[in-house]
Amino acid sequence: MNAASKDLIVKIADINELEAMMAIEKAAMPSNQYLFQTKTEMFDPTQGAMLTAYIDGKPVGISHLAFLPDGSGWFEILRVLPEYQKCGAGTAMWDKALEICEEKGLRSIGMFTGVEGHVSRKIAERKGLTLISTYDEYLIAREDIPECLKGDADKWNAIMPSENPEEEACKATGFRPAEYSEIAAAVDAGKAGYDGLCDFNRTFYDYSEENLKWMCENKMVHIKDDCIVFTGARFNKNAALETAFISGDVNEAIKFAAARLKAGTQPKIHIAAPAHRTDLIEKFRELGFKFRASIIILKREF
């Protein structure tokens, strides 16, 4: 297809076109679709900008630029119909995202792709992003939680499905919601071990004061003595319990995640760490987590 002969434009998306956008998502990524489940967040203009690319008036591509609490941007869900790939739609959506970053005065833009995502990486690098980390991801299913993560048997058996799973997990494990002031120093000391990145739903946050306060306010940070663990989700909260930064005893931290999983509705725990953190990765495997994927994170500061 000759891109030069086509009328290519990118617009802020209209939720009335959701069905067409979902068709693009399904055609471009048959094994990983979540636009419908996350539409509330994706079409909220305070949380980001949903974009649609059109060629000759036909919607052929979608993407989203998320606005993170600290004024960073996160570019995601870049999907183009297979028959319209290599026609400039992806590049045009990148250009629109960068234009919005400038308009909003965002401090940076980041993205992830698979380690084999050469096309996505190439486009991002042309737009000024550089590789900052490679992460390995692991999953464990609810039914595969090992006995060593269940802690006290009576407390584990007492965990019941709840509208507030983190409260149930706190009762069972002794953790409690953390305040920013009490975790700031430990997080600052430990963030380098995560390459300065905190992963929720493959959205990689900086450990900025604004982001950490947002996580604390949303009960995504819990503490017990000198152990800190981040759990929760940015969106699609029923898909998996995201478990991110850990400071202190890894077993104790993941016990809290396991208890929160039992009290909630998610089928699995998702956890990730930089590929060079063999200590964490070996612990994940020892506890029964299964390898999911290796991904790369790229970023550009403005």
mmCIF file of C-alpha atoms in Angstrom:
data_model
loop_
_atom_site.group_PDB
_atom_site.id
_atom_site.type_symbol
_atom_site.label_atom_id
_atom_site.label_comp_id
_atom_site.label_asym_id
_atom_site.label_seq_id
_atom_site.Cartn_x
_atom_site.Cartn_y
_atom_site.Cartn_z
ATOM 1 C CA MET A 1 0.000 0.000 0.000
ATOM 2 C CA ASN A 2 1.332 3.411 -0.982
ATOM 3 C CA ALA A 3 1.191 5.571 2.133
ATOM 4 C CA ALA A 4 1.943 8.703 0.089
ATOM 5 C CA SER A 5 -1.387 8.407 -1.726
ATOM 6 C CA LYS A 6 -3.372 8.130 1.482
ATOM 7 C CA ASP A 7 -4.967 10.811 3.653
ATOM 8 C CA LEU A 8 -3.583 10.038 7.134
ATOM 9 C CA ILE A 9 -4.780 11.910 10.208
ATOM 10 C CA VAL A 10 -4.783 11.266 13.967
ATOM 11 C CA LYS A 11 -7.536 12.501 16.285
ATOM 12 C CA ILE A 12 -8.447 12.298 19.939
ATOM 13 C CA ALA A 13 -10.668 9.201 20.005
ATOM 14 C CA ASP A 14 -14.432 9.247 20.480
ATOM 15 C CA ILE A 15 -15.837 6.490 22.699
ATOM 16 C CA ASN A 16 -18.710 6.140 20.217
ATOM 17 C CA GLU A 17 -16.151 4.452 17.946
ATOM 18 C CA LEU A 18 -15.223 1.914 20.606
ATOM 19 C CA GLU A 19 -16.486 -1.043 18.561
ATOM 20 C CA ALA A 20 -14.264 -0.153 15.597
ATOM 21 C CA MET A 21 -11.326 0.441 17.935
ATOM 22 C CA MET A 22 -11.830 -2.949 19.559
ATOM 23 C CA ALA A 23 -11.819 -4.531 16.092
ATOM 24 C CA ILE A 24 -8.432 -2.908 15.430
ATOM 25 C CA GLU A 25 -7.136 -4.189 18.756
ATOM 26 C CA LYS A 26 -8.341 -7.734 18.047
ATOM 27 C CA ALA A 27 -6.894 -7.815 14.536
ATOM 28 C CA ALA A 28 -3.536 -6.412 15.606
ATOM 29 C CA MET A 29 -3.158 -8.333 18.883
ATOM 30 C CA PRO A 30 -5.420 -11.422 18.900
ATOM 31 C CA SER A 31 -3.920 -12.798 22.112
ATOM 32 C CA ASN A 32 -4.010 -9.665 24.271
ATOM 33 C CA GLN A 33 -7.110 -7.460 24.273
ATOM 34 C CA TYR A 34 -8.097 -5.198 27.148
ATOM 35 C CA LEU A 35 -9.459 -1.956 25.674
ATOM 36 C CA PHE A 36 -13.042 -2.803 26.631
ATOM 37 C CA GLN A 37 -12.094 -3.643 30.221
ATOM 38 C CA THR A 38 -10.115 -0.407 30.567
ATOM 39 C CA LYS A 39 -12.343 1.965 28.608
ATOM 40 C CA THR A 40 -13.259 4.013 31.688
ATOM 41 C CA GLU A 41 -9.619 4.919 32.277
ATOM 42 C CA MET A 42 -8.650 5.142 28.619
ATOM 43 C CA PHE A 43 -11.357 7.634 27.693
ATOM 44 C CA ASP A 44 -10.993 9.768 30.824
ATOM 45 C CA PRO A 45 -9.295 12.987 29.614
ATOM 46 C CA THR A 46 -7.858 13.599 33.083
ATOM 47 C CA GLN A 47 -5.982 10.281 32.869
ATOM 48 C CA GLY A 48 -4.753 10.513 29.309
ATOM 49 C CA ALA A 49 -5.582 10.839 25.630
ATOM 50 C CA MET A 50 -6.969 7.997 23.527
ATOM 51 C CA LEU A 51 -5.938 8.356 19.889
ATOM 52 C CA THR A 52 -7.279 6.999 16.609
ATOM 53 C CA ALA A 53 -5.459 7.055 13.274
ATOM 54 C CA TYR A 54 -7.532 7.298 10.090
ATOM 55 C CA ILE A 55 -6.513 6.589 6.521
ATOM 56 C CA ASP A 56 -8.941 7.948 3.931
ATOM 57 C CA GLY A 57 -11.499 8.307 6.721
ATOM 58 C CA LYS A 58 -11.190 4.719 7.934
ATOM 59 C CA PRO A 59 -10.037 4.056 11.526
ATOM 60 C CA VAL A 60 -6.929 1.894 11.160
ATOM 61 C CA GLY A 61 -4.941 2.416 14.365
ATOM 62 C CA ILE A 62 -5.288 3.185 18.063
ATOM 63 C CA SER A 63 -3.012 4.203 20.904
ATOM 64 C CA HIS A 64 -3.156 5.862 24.306
ATOM 65 C CA LEU A 65 -1.012 8.416 26.094
ATOM 66 C CA ALA A 66 -1.463 8.072 29.858
ATOM 67 C CA PHE A 67 -0.851 10.983 32.221
ATOM 68 C CA LEU A 68 0.864 9.686 35.368
ATOM 69 C CA PRO A 69 0.524 11.467 38.736
ATOM 70 C CA ASP A 70 3.939 13.151 38.521
ATOM 71 C CA GLY A 71 3.385 14.635 35.065
ATOM 72 C CA SER A 72 5.094 11.821 33.157
ATOM 73 C CA GLY A 73 3.561 10.321 30.045
ATOM 74 C CA TRP A 74 3.214 6.650 29.166
ATOM 75 C CA PHE A 75 2.548 5.610 25.549
ATOM 76 C CA GLU A 76 0.622 2.338 25.229
ATOM 77 C CA ILE A 77 -1.832 0.168 23.274
ATOM 78 C CA LEU A 78 -0.265 1.035 19.919
ATOM 79 C CA ARG A 79 -2.250 -1.113 17.500
ATOM 80 C CA VAL A 80 -2.622 -0.889 13.706
ATOM 81 C CA LEU A 81 -4.687 -3.085 11.412
ATOM 82 C CA PRO A 82 -2.302 -5.584 9.784
ATOM 83 C CA GLU A 83 -3.201 -4.498 6.260
ATOM 84 C CA TYR A 84 -2.404 -0.867 7.123
ATOM 85 C CA GLN A 85 0.892 -1.436 8.873
ATOM 86 C CA LYS A 86 3.959 0.277 7.360
ATOM 87 C CA CYS A 87 1.710 3.078 6.123
ATOM 88 C CA GLY A 88 2.784 5.610 8.720
ATOM 89 C CA ALA A 89 -0.127 5.281 11.149
ATOM 90 C CA GLY A 90 2.077 4.242 14.080
ATOM 91 C CA THR A 91 4.527 7.078 13.466
ATOM 92 C CA ALA A 92 1.673 9.567 13.133
ATOM 93 C CA MET A 93 0.236 8.497 16.488
ATOM 94 C CA TRP A 94 3.663 8.901 18.062
ATOM 95 C CA ASP A 95 3.850 12.413 16.621
ATOM 96 C CA LYS A 96 0.416 13.237 18.065
ATOM 97 C CA ALA A 97 1.444 11.864 21.470
ATOM 98 C CA LEU A 98 4.592 13.997 21.481
ATOM 99 C CA GLU A 99 2.527 17.026 20.487
ATOM 100 C CA ILE A 100 0.243 16.399 23.481
ATOM 101 C CA CYS A 101 3.278 15.975 25.740
ATOM 102 C CA GLU A 102 4.437 19.433 24.698
ATOM 103 C CA GLU A 103 0.970 20.954 25.117
ATOM 104 C CA LYS A 104 0.581 19.454 28.590
ATOM 105 C CA GLY A 105 4.149 20.183 29.666
ATOM 106 C CA LEU A 106 4.820 16.545 30.514
ATOM 107 C CA ARG A 107 8.243 15.772 31.959
ATOM 108 C CA SER A 108 8.909 12.545 30.048
ATOM 109 C CA ILE A 109 7.384 9.817 27.916
ATOM 110 C CA GLY A 110 7.969 6.082 28.283
ATOM 111 C CA MET A 111 6.831 2.829 26.741
ATOM 112 C CA PHE A 112 7.508 -0.905 26.787
ATOM 113 C CA THR A 113 7.671 -3.556 24.137
ATOM 114 C CA GLY A 114 8.729 -7.188 23.951
ATOM 115 C CA VAL A 115 12.423 -7.898 23.575
ATOM 116 C CA GLU A 116 11.581 -9.005 20.029
ATOM 117 C CA GLY A 117 9.502 -5.884 19.348
ATOM 118 C CA HIS A 118 12.025 -4.494 16.882
ATOM 119 C CA VAL A 119 9.558 -2.341 14.912
ATOM 120 C CA SER A 120 8.100 -0.697 18.024
ATOM 121 C CA ARG A 121 11.567 -0.095 19.421
ATOM 122 C CA LYS A 122 12.818 1.371 16.162
ATOM 123 C CA ILE A 123 9.944 3.871 15.969
ATOM 124 C CA ALA A 124 10.386 4.860 19.626
ATOM 125 C CA GLU A 125 14.118 5.382 19.176
ATOM 126 C CA ARG A 126 13.465 7.590 16.148
ATOM 127 C CA LYS A 127 11.283 9.688 18.460
ATOM 128 C CA GLY A 128 14.125 10.149 20.923
ATOM 129 C CA LEU A 129 13.482 7.370 23.438
ATOM 130 C CA THR A 130 16.335 5.241 24.702
ATOM 131 C CA LEU A 131 16.491 1.826 26.333
ATOM 132 C CA ILE A 132 16.620 2.082 30.141
ATOM 133 C CA SER A 133 15.926 -1.467 31.340
ATOM 134 C CA THR A 134 14.990 -5.043 30.502
ATOM 135 C CA TYR A 135 12.478 -6.702 32.832
ATOM 136 C CA ASP A 136 11.541 -10.365 33.268
ATOM 137 C CA GLU A 137 7.925 -11.072 34.190
ATOM 138 C CA TYR A 138 6.526 -13.955 36.227
ATOM 139 C CA LEU A 139 3.040 -15.218 37.120
ATOM 140 C CA ILE A 140 1.580 -17.560 39.696
ATOM 141 C CA ALA A 141 -2.009 -18.789 39.569
ATOM 142 C CA ARG A 142 -4.309 -18.646 42.575
ATOM 143 C CA GLU A 143 -4.456 -22.453 42.741
ATOM 144 C CA ASP A 144 -0.652 -22.741 42.690
ATOM 145 C CA ILE A 145 0.084 -20.665 45.796
ATOM 146 C CA PRO A 146 2.506 -22.840 47.827
ATOM 147 C CA GLU A 147 2.009 -23.657 51.491
ATOM 148 C CA CYS A 148 5.049 -21.591 52.458
ATOM 149 C CA LEU A 149 3.197 -18.431 51.356
ATOM 150 C CA LYS A 150 0.053 -19.150 53.339
ATOM 151 C CA GLY A 151 1.595 -18.362 56.725
ATOM 152 C CA ASP A 152 -0.508 -19.177 59.770
ATOM 153 C CA ALA A 153 -3.015 -21.852 58.701
ATOM 154 C CA ASP A 154 -5.869 -20.533 60.827
ATOM 155 C CA LYS A 155 -5.429 -16.971 59.558
ATOM 156 C CA TRP A 156 -5.096 -18.181 55.970
ATOM 157 C CA ASN A 157 -8.257 -20.278 56.223
ATOM 158 C CA ALA A 158 -10.070 -17.307 57.742
ATOM 159 C CA ILE A 159 -9.432 -15.126 54.668
ATOM 160 C CA MET A 160 -12.753 -14.634 52.913
ATOM 161 C CA PRO A 161 -13.676 -12.956 49.613
ATOM 162 C CA SER A 162 -14.045 -9.280 50.352
ATOM 163 C CA GLU A 163 -14.828 -5.956 48.724
ATOM 164 C CA ASN A 164 -11.663 -4.752 50.472
ATOM 165 C CA PRO A 165 -9.114 -7.529 49.846
ATOM 166 C CA GLU A 166 -6.206 -5.526 51.182
ATOM 167 C CA GLU A 167 -7.947 -5.184 54.561
ATOM 168 C CA GLU A 168 -8.389 -8.968 54.732
ATOM 169 C CA ALA A 169 -4.741 -9.436 53.769
ATOM 170 C CA CYS A 170 -3.665 -7.029 56.508
ATOM 171 C CA LYS A 171 -5.613 -8.969 59.142
ATOM 172 C CA ALA A 172 -4.057 -12.243 58.019
ATOM 173 C CA THR A 173 -0.451 -11.066 57.690
ATOM 174 C CA GLY A 174 0.100 -8.129 60.021
ATOM 175 C CA PHE A 175 0.799 -5.625 57.251
ATOM 176 C CA ARG A 176 -0.916 -2.222 57.206
ATOM 177 C CA PRO A 177 -1.327 0.594 54.665
ATOM 178 C CA ALA A 178 1.748 2.805 54.564
ATOM 179 C CA GLU A 179 2.098 6.574 54.593
ATOM 180 C CA TYR A 180 4.503 8.234 52.178
ATOM 181 C CA SER A 181 6.566 9.711 55.005
ATOM 182 C CA GLU A 182 7.402 6.296 56.471
ATOM 183 C CA ILE A 183 8.410 4.584 53.223
ATOM 184 C CA ALA A 184 10.201 7.398 51.369
ATOM 185 C CA ALA A 185 13.694 6.676 52.715
ATOM 186 C CA ALA A 186 13.501 2.898 52.200
ATOM 187 C CA VAL A 187 12.133 3.305 48.693
ATOM 188 C CA ASP A 188 14.839 5.823 47.827
ATOM 189 C CA ALA A 189 17.455 3.343 49.030
ATOM 190 C CA GLY A 190 15.933 0.395 47.166
ATOM 191 C CA LYS A 191 14.761 1.892 43.881
ATOM 192 C CA ALA A 192 18.111 1.430 42.134
ATOM 193 C CA GLY A 193 17.587 -2.329 42.462
ATOM 194 C CA TYR A 194 14.539 -1.895 40.220
ATOM 195 C CA ASP A 195 16.399 0.360 37.769
ATOM 196 C CA GLY A 196 14.368 3.244 39.182
ATOM 197 C CA LEU A 197 11.127 1.736 37.849
ATOM 198 C CA CYS A 198 7.902 0.581 39.497
ATOM 199 C CA ASP A 199 5.719 -1.706 37.387
ATOM 200 C CA PHE A 200 1.931 -1.744 37.574
ATOM 201 C CA ASN A 201 0.155 -3.204 34.506
ATOM 202 C CA ARG A 202 3.309 -2.788 32.423
ATOM 203 C CA THR A 203 3.203 0.925 33.191
ATOM 204 C CA PHE A 204 6.590 1.846 34.601
ATOM 205 C CA TYR A 205 6.416 4.659 37.120
ATOM 206 C CA ASP A 206 9.297 6.702 38.486
ATOM 207 C CA TYR A 207 9.662 6.670 42.276
ATOM 208 C CA SER A 208 8.746 10.338 42.447
ATOM 209 C CA GLU A 209 7.034 11.858 45.463
ATOM 210 C CA GLU A 210 3.843 12.431 43.461
ATOM 211 C CA ASN A 211 3.676 8.842 42.225
ATOM 212 C CA LEU A 212 4.437 7.374 45.638
ATOM 213 C CA LYS A 213 1.838 9.537 47.363
ATOM 214 C CA TRP A 214 -0.727 8.448 44.760
ATOM 215 C CA MET A 215 0.124 4.796 45.414
ATOM 216 C CA CYS A 216 -0.133 5.267 49.177
ATOM 217 C CA GLU A 217 -3.463 7.089 48.867
ATOM 218 C CA ASN A 218 -4.805 4.193 46.786
ATOM 219 C CA LYS A 219 -3.630 1.584 49.319
ATOM 220 C CA MET A 220 -1.081 0.111 46.946
ATOM 221 C CA VAL A 221 1.743 0.306 49.522
ATOM 222 C CA HIS A 222 1.845 -1.797 52.695
ATOM 223 C CA ILE A 223 4.355 -2.138 55.491
ATOM 224 C CA LYS A 224 5.169 -4.563 58.295
ATOM 225 C CA ASP A 225 8.179 -3.748 60.466
ATOM 226 C CA ASP A 226 10.975 -3.199 57.914
ATOM 227 C CA CYS A 227 9.200 -4.975 55.032
ATOM 228 C CA ILE A 228 7.468 -2.921 52.332
ATOM 229 C CA VAL A 229 5.486 -4.256 49.375
ATOM 230 C CA PHE A 230 3.578 -2.567 46.554
ATOM 231 C CA THR A 231 0.443 -4.371 45.294
ATOM 232 C CA GLY A 232 -2.662 -3.407 43.319
ATOM 233 C CA ALA A 233 -3.260 -2.348 39.728
ATOM 234 C CA ARG A 234 -3.499 0.765 37.601
ATOM 235 C CA PHE A 235 -6.400 -0.606 35.534
ATOM 236 C CA ASN A 236 -7.979 -3.921 34.470
ATOM 237 C CA LYS A 237 -7.918 -4.742 38.158
ATOM 238 C CA ASN A 238 -9.579 -8.139 37.830
ATOM 239 C CA ALA A 239 -6.966 -9.509 35.425
ATOM 240 C CA ALA A 240 -4.105 -9.957 37.909
ATOM 241 C CA LEU A 241 -2.807 -8.707 41.235
ATOM 242 C CA GLU A 242 0.211 -6.599 40.332
ATOM 243 C CA THR A 243 3.084 -6.895 42.813
ATOM 244 C CA ALA A 244 5.891 -4.407 42.392
ATOM 245 C CA PHE A 245 8.565 -2.942 44.663
ATOM 246 C CA ILE A 246 9.692 -5.070 47.634
ATOM 247 C CA SER A 247 11.996 -3.893 50.404
ATOM 248 C CA GLY A 248 12.900 -6.379 53.112
ATOM 249 C CA ASP A 249 11.870 -10.019 53.393
ATOM 250 C CA VAL A 250 10.658 -11.159 49.965
ATOM 251 C CA ASN A 251 8.752 -14.133 51.396
ATOM 252 C CA GLU A 252 6.845 -11.917 53.833
ATOM 253 C CA ALA A 253 6.035 -9.437 51.080
ATOM 254 C CA ILE A 254 4.687 -12.117 48.748
ATOM 255 C CA LYS A 255 2.721 -13.666 51.647
ATOM 256 C CA PHE A 256 0.823 -10.397 51.783
ATOM 257 C CA ALA A 257 0.246 -10.518 48.014
ATOM 258 C CA ALA A 258 -0.978 -14.122 48.274
ATOM 259 C CA ALA A 259 -3.417 -13.187 51.054
ATOM 260 C CA ARG A 260 -4.684 -10.230 49.043
ATOM 261 C CA LEU A 261 -5.125 -12.522 46.050
ATOM 262 C CA LYS A 262 -7.155 -15.000 48.096
ATOM 263 C CA ALA A 263 -9.470 -12.263 49.357
ATOM 264 C CA GLY A 264 -9.885 -10.784 45.879
ATOM 265 C CA THR A 265 -11.123 -11.954 42.504
ATOM 266 C CA GLN A 266 -7.955 -12.021 40.401
ATOM 267 C CA PRO A 267 -6.814 -15.393 39.061
ATOM 268 C CA LYS A 268 -3.078 -14.741 39.453
ATOM 269 C CA ILE A 269 -0.236 -12.604 40.769
ATOM 270 C CA HIS A 270 1.967 -10.780 38.276
ATOM 271 C CA ILE A 271 5.452 -9.792 39.402
ATOM 272 C CA ALA A 272 8.517 -8.519 37.564
ATOM 273 C CA ALA A 273 12.101 -7.473 38.153
ATOM 274 C CA PRO A 274 15.059 -6.247 36.107
ATOM 275 C CA ALA A 275 16.683 -9.147 34.276
ATOM 276 C CA HIS A 276 19.924 -8.583 36.178
ATOM 277 C CA ARG A 277 18.195 -9.138 39.544
ATOM 278 C CA THR A 278 18.916 -12.850 39.613
ATOM 279 C CA ASP A 279 18.337 -12.880 43.376
ATOM 280 C CA LEU A 280 14.702 -11.871 42.971
ATOM 281 C CA ILE A 281 14.140 -13.989 39.878
ATOM 282 C CA GLU A 282 15.503 -17.099 41.586
ATOM 283 C CA LYS A 283 13.195 -16.407 44.536
ATOM 284 C CA PHE A 284 10.180 -16.075 42.237
ATOM 285 C CA ARG A 285 10.992 -19.411 40.626
ATOM 286 C CA GLU A 286 11.605 -21.045 43.988
ATOM 287 C CA LEU A 287 8.117 -19.977 45.072
ATOM 288 C CA GLY A 288 6.486 -21.439 41.960
ATOM 289 C CA PHE A 289 6.164 -18.388 39.717
ATOM 290 C CA LYS A 290 6.262 -19.174 36.004
ATOM 291 C CA PHE A 291 8.095 -17.096 33.416
ATOM 292 C CA ARG A 292 5.783 -14.934 31.305
ATOM 293 C CA ALA A 293 7.925 -12.687 29.096
ATOM 294 C CA SER A 294 10.931 -10.423 28.834
ATOM 295 C CA ILE A 295 10.185 -6.813 27.979
ATOM 296 C CA ILE A 296 12.209 -3.665 27.405
ATOM 297 C CA ILE A 297 11.431 -0.186 28.691
ATOM 298 C CA LEU A 298 12.351 2.958 26.759
ATOM 299 C CA LYS A 299 12.090 6.564 27.889
ATOM 300 C CA ARG A 300 12.656 10.146 26.821
ATOM 301 C CA GLU A 301 13.044 13.082 29.204
ATOM 302 C CA PHE A 302 11.869 16.504 28.060
#
